Short mmCIF file of C-alpha atoms in Angstrom, two decimals:
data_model
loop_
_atom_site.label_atom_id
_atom_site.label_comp_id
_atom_site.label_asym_id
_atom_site.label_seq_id
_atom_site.Cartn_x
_atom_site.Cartn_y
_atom_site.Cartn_z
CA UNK K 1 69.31 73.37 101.52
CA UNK K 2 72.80 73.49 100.72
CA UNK K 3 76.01 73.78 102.57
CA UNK K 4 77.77 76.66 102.81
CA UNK K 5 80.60 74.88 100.65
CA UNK K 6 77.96 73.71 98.64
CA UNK K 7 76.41 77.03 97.69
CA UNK K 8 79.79 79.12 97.40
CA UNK K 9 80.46 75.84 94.40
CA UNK K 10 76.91 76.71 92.55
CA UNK K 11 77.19 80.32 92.77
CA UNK K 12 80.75 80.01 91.28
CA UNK K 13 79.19 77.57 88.69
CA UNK K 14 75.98 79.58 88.15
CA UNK K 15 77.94 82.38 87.33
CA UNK K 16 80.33 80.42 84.77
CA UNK K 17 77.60 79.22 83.19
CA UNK K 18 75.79 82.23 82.78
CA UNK K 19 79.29 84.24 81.54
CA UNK K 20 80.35 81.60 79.18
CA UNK K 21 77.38 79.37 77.90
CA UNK K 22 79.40 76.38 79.75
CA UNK K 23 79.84 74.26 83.04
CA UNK K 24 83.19 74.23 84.29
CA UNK K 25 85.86 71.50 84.67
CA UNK K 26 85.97 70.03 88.16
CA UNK K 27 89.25 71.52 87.63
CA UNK K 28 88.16 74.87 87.64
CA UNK K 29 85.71 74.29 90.69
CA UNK K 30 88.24 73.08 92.70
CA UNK K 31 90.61 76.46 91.63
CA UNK K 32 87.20 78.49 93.01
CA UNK K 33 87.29 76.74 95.74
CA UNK K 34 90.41 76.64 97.19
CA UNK K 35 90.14 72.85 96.88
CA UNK K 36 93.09 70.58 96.73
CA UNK K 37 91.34 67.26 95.68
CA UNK K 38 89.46 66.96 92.69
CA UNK K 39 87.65 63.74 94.49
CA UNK K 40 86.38 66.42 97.54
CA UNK K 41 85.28 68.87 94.49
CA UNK K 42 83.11 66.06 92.85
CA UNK K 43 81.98 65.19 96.25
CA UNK K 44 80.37 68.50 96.11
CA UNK K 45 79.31 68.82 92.37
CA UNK K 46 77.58 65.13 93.43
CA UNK K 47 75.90 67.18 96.63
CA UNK K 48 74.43 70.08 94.44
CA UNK K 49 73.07 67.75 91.82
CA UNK K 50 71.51 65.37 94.04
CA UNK K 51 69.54 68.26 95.66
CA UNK K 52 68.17 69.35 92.53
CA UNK K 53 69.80 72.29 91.93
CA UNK K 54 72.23 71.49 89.07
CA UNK K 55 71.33 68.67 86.56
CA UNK K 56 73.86 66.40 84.99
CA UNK K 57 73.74 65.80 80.93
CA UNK K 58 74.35 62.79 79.18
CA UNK K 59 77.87 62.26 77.18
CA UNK K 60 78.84 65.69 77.01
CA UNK K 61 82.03 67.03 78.90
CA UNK K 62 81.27 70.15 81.19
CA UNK K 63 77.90 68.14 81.17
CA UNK K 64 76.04 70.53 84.13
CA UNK K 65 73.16 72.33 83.90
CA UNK K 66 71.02 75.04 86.08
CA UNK K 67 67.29 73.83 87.22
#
């Protein structure tokens, strides 16, 4: 299960992906988020991805992907 924090970051990244074709930055993230770090905001991206709901791909920028 994810974290509050952790869910409000995949439903913002869901939705990008879904409205554009594309992952965001960890730039953008963070903006969603309120975040001030980008380290904290990759923290979280790492959190999401290691519970299986967001996949990373291999040598592509914006390189996330829905399960």
């Amino acid at each position: 299960a994810l974290t509050p924090r952790q869910r409000t970051a995949f439903e913002f990244i869901a939705a990008y992906i879904e409205a554009t074709g594309s992952a965001p930055t960890i730039v953008e993230v963070r903006a969603a988020l309120g975040n001030k770090s980008k380290g904290s905001t990759h923290r979280i991206v790492s959190a999401i991805v290691d519970r299986g709901y967001l996949k990373r791909l291999p040598r592509q920028a914006r390189a996330l992907a829905l399960v």
